[in-house]
Coordinates of C-alpha atoms and ligand atoms in Angstrom, one line a residue:
X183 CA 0.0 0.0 0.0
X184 CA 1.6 3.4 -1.4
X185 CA 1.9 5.5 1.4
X186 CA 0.2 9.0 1.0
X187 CA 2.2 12.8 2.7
X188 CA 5.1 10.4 4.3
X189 CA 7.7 12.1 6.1
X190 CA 11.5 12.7 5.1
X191 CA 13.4 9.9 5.7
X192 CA 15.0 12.0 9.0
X193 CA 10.7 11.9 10.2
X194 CA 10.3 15.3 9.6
X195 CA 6.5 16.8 8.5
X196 CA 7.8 20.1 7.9
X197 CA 10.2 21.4 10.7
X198 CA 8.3 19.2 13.1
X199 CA 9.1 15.6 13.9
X200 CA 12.3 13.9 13.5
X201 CA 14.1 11.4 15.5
X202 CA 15.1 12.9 19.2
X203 CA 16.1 9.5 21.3
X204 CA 19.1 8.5 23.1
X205 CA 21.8 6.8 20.3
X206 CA 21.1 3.2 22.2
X207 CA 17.4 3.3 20.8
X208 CA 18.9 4.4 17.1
X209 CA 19.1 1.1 16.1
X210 CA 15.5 0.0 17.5
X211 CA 13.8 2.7 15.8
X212 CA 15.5 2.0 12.3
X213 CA 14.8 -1.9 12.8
X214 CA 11.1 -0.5 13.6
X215 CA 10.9 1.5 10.6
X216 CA 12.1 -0.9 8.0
X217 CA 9.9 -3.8 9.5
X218 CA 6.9 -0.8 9.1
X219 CA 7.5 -0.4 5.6
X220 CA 7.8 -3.7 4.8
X221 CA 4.5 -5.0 6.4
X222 CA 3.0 -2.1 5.5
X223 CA 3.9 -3.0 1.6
X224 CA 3.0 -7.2 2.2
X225 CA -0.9 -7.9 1.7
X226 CA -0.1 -10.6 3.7
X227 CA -0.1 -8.3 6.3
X228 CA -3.0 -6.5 5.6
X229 CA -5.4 -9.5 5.4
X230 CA -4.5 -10.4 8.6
X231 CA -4.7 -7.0 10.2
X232 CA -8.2 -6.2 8.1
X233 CA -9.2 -9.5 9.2
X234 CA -9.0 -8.7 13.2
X235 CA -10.5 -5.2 12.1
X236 CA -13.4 -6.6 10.8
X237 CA -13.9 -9.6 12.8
X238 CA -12.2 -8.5 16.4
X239 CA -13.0 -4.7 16.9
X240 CA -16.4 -4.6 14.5
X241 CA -15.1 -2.5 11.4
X242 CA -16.2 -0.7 9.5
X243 CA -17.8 1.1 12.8
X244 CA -21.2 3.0 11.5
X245 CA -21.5 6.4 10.5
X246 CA -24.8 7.5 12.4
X247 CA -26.9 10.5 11.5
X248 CA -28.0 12.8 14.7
X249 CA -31.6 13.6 13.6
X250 CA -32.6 15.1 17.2
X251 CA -29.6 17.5 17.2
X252 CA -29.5 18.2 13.1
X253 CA -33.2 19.4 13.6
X254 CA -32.7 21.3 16.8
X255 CA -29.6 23.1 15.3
X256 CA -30.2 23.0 11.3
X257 CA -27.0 21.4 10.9
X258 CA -26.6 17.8 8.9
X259 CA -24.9 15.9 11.8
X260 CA -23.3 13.0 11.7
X261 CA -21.3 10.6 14.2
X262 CA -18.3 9.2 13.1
X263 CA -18.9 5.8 16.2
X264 CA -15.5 5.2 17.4
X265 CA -17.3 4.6 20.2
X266 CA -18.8 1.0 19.4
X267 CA -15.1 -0.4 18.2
X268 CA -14.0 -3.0 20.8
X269 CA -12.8 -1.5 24.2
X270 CA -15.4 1.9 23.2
X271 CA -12.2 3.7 21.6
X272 CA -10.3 4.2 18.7
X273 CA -7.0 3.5 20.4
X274 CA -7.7 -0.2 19.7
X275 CA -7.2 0.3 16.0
X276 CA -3.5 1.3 16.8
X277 CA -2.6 -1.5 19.3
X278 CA -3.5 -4.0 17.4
X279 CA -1.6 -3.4 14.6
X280 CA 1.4 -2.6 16.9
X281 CA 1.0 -6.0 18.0
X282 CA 0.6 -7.7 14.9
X283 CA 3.8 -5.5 13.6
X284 CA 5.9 -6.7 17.1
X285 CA 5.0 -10.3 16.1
X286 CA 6.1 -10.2 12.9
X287 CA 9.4 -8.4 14.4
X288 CA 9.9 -11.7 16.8
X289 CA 9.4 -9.8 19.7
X290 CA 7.3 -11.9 22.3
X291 CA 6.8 -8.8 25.3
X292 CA 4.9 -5.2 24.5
X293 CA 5.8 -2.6 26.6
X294 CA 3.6 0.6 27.1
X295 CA 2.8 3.4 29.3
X296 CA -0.4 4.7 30.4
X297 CA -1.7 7.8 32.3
X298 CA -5.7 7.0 32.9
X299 CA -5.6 3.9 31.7
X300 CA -7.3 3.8 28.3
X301 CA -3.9 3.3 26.4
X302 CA -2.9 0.2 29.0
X303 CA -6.3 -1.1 28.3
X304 CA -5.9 -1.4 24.2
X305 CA -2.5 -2.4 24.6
X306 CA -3.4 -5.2 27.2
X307 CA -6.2 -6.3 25.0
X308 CA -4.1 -6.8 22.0
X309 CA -1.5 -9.1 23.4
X310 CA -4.3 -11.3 25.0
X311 CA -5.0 -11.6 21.4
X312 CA -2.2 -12.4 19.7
X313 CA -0.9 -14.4 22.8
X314 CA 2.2 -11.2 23.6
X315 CA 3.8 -10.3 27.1
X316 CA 2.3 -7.1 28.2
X317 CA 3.8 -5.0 31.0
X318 CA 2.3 -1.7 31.5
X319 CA 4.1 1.6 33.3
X320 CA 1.8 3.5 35.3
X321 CA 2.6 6.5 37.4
X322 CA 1.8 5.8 41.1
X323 CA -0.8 8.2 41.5
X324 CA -2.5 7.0 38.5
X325 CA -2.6 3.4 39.2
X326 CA -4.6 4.9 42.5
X327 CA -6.7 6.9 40.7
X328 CA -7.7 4.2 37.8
X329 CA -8.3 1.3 39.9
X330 CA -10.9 -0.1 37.6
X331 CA -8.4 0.2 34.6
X332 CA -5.6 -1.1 36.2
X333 CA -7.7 -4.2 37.6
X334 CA -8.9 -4.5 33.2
X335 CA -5.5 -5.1 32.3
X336 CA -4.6 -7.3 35.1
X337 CA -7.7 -9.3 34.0
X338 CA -6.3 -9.9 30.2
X339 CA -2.7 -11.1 31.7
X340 CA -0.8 -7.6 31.7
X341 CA 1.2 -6.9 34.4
X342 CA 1.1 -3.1 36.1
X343 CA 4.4 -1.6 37.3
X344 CA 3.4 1.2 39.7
X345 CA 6.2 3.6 39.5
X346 CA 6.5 5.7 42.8
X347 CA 9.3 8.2 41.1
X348 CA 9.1 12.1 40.6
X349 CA 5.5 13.1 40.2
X350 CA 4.4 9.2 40.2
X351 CA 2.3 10.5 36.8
X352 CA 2.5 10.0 33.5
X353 CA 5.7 12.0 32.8
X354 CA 7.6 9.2 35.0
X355 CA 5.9 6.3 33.4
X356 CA 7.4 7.6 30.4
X357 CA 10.8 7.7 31.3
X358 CA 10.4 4.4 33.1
X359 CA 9.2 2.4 30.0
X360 CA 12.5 4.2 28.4
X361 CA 14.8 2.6 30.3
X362 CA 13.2 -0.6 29.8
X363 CA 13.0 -0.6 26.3
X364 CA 16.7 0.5 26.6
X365 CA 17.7 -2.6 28.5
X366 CA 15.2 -4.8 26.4
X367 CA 14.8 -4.1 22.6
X368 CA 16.4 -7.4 21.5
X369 CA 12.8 -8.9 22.4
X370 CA 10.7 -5.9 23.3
X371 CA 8.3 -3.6 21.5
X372 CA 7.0 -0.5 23.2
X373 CA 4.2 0.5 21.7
X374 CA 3.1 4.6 21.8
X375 CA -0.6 5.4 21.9
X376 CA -0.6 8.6 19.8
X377 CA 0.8 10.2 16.5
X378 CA 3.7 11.1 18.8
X379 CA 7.2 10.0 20.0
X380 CA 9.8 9.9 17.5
X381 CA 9.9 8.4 13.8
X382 CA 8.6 6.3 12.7
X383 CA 6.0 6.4 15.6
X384 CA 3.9 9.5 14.4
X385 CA 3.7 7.8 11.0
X386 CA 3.1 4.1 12.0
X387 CA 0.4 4.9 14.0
X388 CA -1.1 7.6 11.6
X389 CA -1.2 4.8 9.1
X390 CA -3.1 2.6 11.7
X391 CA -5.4 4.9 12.6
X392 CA -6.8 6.8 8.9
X393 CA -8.8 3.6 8.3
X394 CA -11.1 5.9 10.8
X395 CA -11.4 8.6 7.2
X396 CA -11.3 6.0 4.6
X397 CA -14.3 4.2 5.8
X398 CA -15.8 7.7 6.3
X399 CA -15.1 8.4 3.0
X400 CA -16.9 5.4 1.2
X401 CA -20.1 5.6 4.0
X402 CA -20.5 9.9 3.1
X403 CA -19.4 9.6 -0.8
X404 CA -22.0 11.6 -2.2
X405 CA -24.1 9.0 -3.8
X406 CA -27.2 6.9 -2.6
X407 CA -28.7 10.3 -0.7
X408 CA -25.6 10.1 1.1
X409 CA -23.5 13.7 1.9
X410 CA -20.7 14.1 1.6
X411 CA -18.8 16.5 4.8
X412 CA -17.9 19.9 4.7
X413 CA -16.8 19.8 7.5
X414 CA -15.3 17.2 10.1
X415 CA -14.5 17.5 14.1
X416 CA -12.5 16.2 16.2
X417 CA -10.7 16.2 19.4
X418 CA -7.0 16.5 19.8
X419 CA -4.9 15.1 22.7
X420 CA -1.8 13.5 21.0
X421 CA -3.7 14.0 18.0
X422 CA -4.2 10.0 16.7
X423 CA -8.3 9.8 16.2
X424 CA -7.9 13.1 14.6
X425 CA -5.5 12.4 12.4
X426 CA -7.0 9.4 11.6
X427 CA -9.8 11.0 10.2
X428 CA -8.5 13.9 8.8
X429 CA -5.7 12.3 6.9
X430 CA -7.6 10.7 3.7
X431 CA -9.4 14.4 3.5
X432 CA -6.2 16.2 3.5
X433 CA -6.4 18.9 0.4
X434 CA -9.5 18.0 -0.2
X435 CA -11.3 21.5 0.5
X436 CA -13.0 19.7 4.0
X437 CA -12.9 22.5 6.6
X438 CA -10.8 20.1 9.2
X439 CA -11.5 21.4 12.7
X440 CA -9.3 20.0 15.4
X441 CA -10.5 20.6 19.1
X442 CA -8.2 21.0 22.0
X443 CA -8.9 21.2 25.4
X444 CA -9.1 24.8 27.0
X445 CA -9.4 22.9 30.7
X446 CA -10.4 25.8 33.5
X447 CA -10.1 28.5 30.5
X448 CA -6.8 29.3 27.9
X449 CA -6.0 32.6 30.3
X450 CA -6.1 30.1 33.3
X451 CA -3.0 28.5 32.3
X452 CA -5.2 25.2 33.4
X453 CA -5.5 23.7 29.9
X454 CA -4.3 21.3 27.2
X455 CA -4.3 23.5 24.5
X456 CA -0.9 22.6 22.8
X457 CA -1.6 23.9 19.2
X458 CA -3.7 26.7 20.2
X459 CA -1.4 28.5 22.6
X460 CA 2.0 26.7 23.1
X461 CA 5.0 26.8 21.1
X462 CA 7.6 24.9 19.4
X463 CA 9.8 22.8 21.4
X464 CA 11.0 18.7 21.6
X465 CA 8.9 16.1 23.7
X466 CA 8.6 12.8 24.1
X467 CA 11.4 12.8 20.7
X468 CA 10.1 14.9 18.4
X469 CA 9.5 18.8 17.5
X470 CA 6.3 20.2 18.0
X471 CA 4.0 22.4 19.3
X472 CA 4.0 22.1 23.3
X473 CA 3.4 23.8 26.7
X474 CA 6.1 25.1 27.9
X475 CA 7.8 28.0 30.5
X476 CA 10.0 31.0 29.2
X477 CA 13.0 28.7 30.5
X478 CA 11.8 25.8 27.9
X479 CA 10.4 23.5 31.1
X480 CA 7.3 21.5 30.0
X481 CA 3.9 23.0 31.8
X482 CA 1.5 20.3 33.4
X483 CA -1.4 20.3 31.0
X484 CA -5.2 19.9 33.0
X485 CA -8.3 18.8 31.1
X486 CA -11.1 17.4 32.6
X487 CA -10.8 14.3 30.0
X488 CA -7.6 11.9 30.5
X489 CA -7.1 11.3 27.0
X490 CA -6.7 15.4 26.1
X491 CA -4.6 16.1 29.4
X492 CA -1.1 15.9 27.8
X493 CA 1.3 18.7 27.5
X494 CA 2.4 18.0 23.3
X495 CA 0.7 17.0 20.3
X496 CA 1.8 14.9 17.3
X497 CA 4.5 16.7 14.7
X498 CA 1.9 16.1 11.8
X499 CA -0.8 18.5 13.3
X500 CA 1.9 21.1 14.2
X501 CA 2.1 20.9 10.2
X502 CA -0.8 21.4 9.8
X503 CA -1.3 23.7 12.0
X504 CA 1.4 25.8 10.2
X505 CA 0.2 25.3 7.2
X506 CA -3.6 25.9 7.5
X507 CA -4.0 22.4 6.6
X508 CA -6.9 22.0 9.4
X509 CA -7.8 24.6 12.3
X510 CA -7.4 23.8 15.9
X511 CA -9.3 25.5 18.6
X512 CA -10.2 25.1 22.6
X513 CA -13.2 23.8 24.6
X514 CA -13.7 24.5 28.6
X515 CA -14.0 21.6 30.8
X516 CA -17.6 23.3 31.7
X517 CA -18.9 23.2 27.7
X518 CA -17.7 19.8 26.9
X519 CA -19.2 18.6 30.4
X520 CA -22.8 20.5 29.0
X521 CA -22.2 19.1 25.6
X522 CA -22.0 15.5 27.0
X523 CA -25.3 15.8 29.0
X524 CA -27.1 16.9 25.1
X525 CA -25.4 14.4 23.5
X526 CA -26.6 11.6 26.3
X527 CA -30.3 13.3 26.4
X528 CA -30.6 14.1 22.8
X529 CA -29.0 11.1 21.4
X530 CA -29.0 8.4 23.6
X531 CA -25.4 8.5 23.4
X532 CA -22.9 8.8 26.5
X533 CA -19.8 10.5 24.5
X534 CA -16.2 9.9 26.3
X535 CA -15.6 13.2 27.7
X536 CA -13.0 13.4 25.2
X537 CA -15.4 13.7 22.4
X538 CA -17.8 15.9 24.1
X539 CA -15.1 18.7 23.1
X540 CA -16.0 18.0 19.6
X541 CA -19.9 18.6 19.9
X542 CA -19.3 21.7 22.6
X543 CA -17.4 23.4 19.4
X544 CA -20.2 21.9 17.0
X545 CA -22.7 24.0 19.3
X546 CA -21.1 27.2 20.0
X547 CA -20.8 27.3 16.8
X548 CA -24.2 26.7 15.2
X549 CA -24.8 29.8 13.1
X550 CA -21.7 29.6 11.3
X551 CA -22.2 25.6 10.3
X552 CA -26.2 26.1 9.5
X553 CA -26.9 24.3 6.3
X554 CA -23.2 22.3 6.6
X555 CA -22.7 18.6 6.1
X556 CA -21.0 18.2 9.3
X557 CA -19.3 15.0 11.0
X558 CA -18.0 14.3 14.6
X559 CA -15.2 11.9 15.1
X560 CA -17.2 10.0 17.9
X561 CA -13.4 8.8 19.8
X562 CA -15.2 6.8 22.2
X563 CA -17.8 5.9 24.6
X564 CA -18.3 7.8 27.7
X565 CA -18.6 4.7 30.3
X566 CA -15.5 5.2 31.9
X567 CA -16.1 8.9 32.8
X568 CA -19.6 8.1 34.3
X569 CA -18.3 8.4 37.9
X570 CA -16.4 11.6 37.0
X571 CA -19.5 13.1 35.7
X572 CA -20.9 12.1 38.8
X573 CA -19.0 14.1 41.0
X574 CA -18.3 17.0 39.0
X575 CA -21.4 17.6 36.6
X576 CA -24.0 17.2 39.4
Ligands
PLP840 C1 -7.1 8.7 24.3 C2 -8.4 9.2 23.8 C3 -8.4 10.5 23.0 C4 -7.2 11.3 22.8 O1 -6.1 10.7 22.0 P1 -5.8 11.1 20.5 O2 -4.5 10.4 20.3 O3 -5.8 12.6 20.4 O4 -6.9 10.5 19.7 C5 -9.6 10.9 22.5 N1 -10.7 10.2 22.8 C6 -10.8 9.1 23.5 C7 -12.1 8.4 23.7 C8 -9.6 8.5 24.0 O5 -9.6 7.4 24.7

């Protein structure tokens, strides 16, 4: 399969990207890449990876249109579901064919890290599948805090390594599953849960991920008393379900809107607005757009949605970005919390809260998309944020 806007052979989308790892994971990443581009060329390897799509996860997923909230709003809506692949989320789409891709490498054990959970949870459910190792880095706090993920993963045969450095968050997970993949990469894969990370990772999982716009693009071709979009929506955290979708539009005139989270407000300095209002800089190994302090130090990001609380964003959107390829923008905590409750009381339809930042921008922004084929990237089911809800949304 020819692959479509690759990046240079150095990873770079523009100035973004590239290849920013210690020189002992050079050779992983190169042995990563060229086993990528040769699976990715094998239709060996895409029967068995469409096979699992269709047959494991439920692809294509539906493309549903929201009557209540088209008529309410005069807008053509539609929902992209995400939500009813297997697991509720996109990130499944990713994992597996990480897995499948560490397989063929001869690499029995999957690393990964995880910050609410949602990333462990794909990943653990992919190597039940294909029969893989799974160890999973979790920040101590976090493991605390996601007690119902942590105990999901432990149920399909991952084991959870709480780690009580720094912070105990995210950030330290990272480093953690580093330093094993360091030590291991004769007979380890670590597989990243976003369009981010150095090359090949932004492009690997890119390519996993656009099936999300190619199946949109056959279900809303015009024909049959079908639409076709003008515009599509989605929300942005490391930028994969976005990217996903917006990838096959690319050029195509589509008005791609990608929604970041604005968390207590932009001015608050309490957000997870990366594209919006931070600034070039290197995370996690490659160049992008990221919060950071005059001296350079990352910012903590805050969003009331796990998935969109990260402090970077993949390279490819900071291209686009750049470039006017899509438009990003920010939802509050407070109007994707109100969005969720329509969605759920419109729809019958609990969105993740990650999603919800999708429809609050859909709504705020009514007037201007009146008469507009529109279509929400659905990213996943809102289950796991029910008890959150709860106890913030009264
Ligand atoms: C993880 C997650 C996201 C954010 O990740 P992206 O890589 O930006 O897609 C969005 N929605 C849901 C439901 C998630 O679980």
């Amino acid at each position: 399969m020819s692959i479509q806007h690759p990046p240079t052979t150095q990873g770079r989308f523009g100035d973004y990207g590239g290849r920013f790892a210690p020189e002992t994971l050079m050779p992983a990443l190169l042995e990563l890449e060229a086993a990528f581009n040769s699976a990715w060329a094998d239709p060996g390897f895409h029967a068995e990876l469409d096979a699992l799509l269709a047959d494991y996860v439920g692809r294509p997923t539906p493309v549903f249109r929201a009557s209540r909230l088209s008529e309410r709003h005069g807008i053509d809506l539609w929902f992209k579901r995400e939500d009813l692949a297997h697991t509720g989320a996109h990130k499944v789409n990713n994992t597996i064919g990480q897995a499948l891709l560490a397989q063929r490498m001869g690499k029995p054990r999957i690393i990964a890290e995880t910050g609410a959970g949602q990333h462990g949870v794909a990943t653990a459910t992919a190597c039940a599948l294909l029969g893989l190792e799974c160890v999973v880095y979790m920040g101590a706090k976090d493991v605390e805090r996601q007690a119902l993920n942590v105990y999901r993963m432990q149920l399909m045969g991952a084991e959870v390594v709480s780690v009580e450095k720094g912070a105990a968050t995210l950030k330290d997970a990272v480093s953690e599953a580093m330093r094993d993949w360091v030590a291991t990469v004769e007979n380890t894969h670590y597989i990243i849960g976003s369009v981010v990370g150095p090359h090949p990772f932004p492009l690997i999982v890119r390519e996993l991920q656009k099936v999300i716009g190619e199946e949109l693009q056959r279900q809303l071709d015009g024909s049959a008393g079908k639409p076709k979009p003008d515009v599509i929506v989605a929300c942005v955290g490391g930028g994969s379900n976005s990217m996903g979708i917006f990838h096959p539009y690319r050029g195509s005139g589509v008005d791609l809107v990608g929604v970041e989270a604005a968390g207590h407000g932009i001015a608050s300095g309490a957000h997870g607005a990366s594209l919006v209002a931070g600034s070039p800089g290197v995370l996690h190994g490659s160049r992008t757009y990221m919060l950071q302090d005059e001296q350079g130090q990352v910012v903590e990001a805050h969003s009331i949605s796990a998935g969109l609380d990260y402090p970077g964003v993949g390279p490819e959107h900071s291209l686009y970005r750049d470039e006017g390829l899509a438009r990003y923008v920010a939802i509050t905590d407070d109007d994707a919390l109100a969005a969720l409750k329509v969605m759920s009381a419109t729809e019958g339809i609990i969105p993740a809260l990650e999603s919800a930042h999708g429809l609050a921008w859909i709504l705020a922004n009514a007037a201007e998309l009146k008469g507009k084929t529109v279509v929400l990237n659905l990213s996943g089911r809102g289950d796991k944020d029910v008890q959150q809800i709860a106890k913030f949304g009264g």
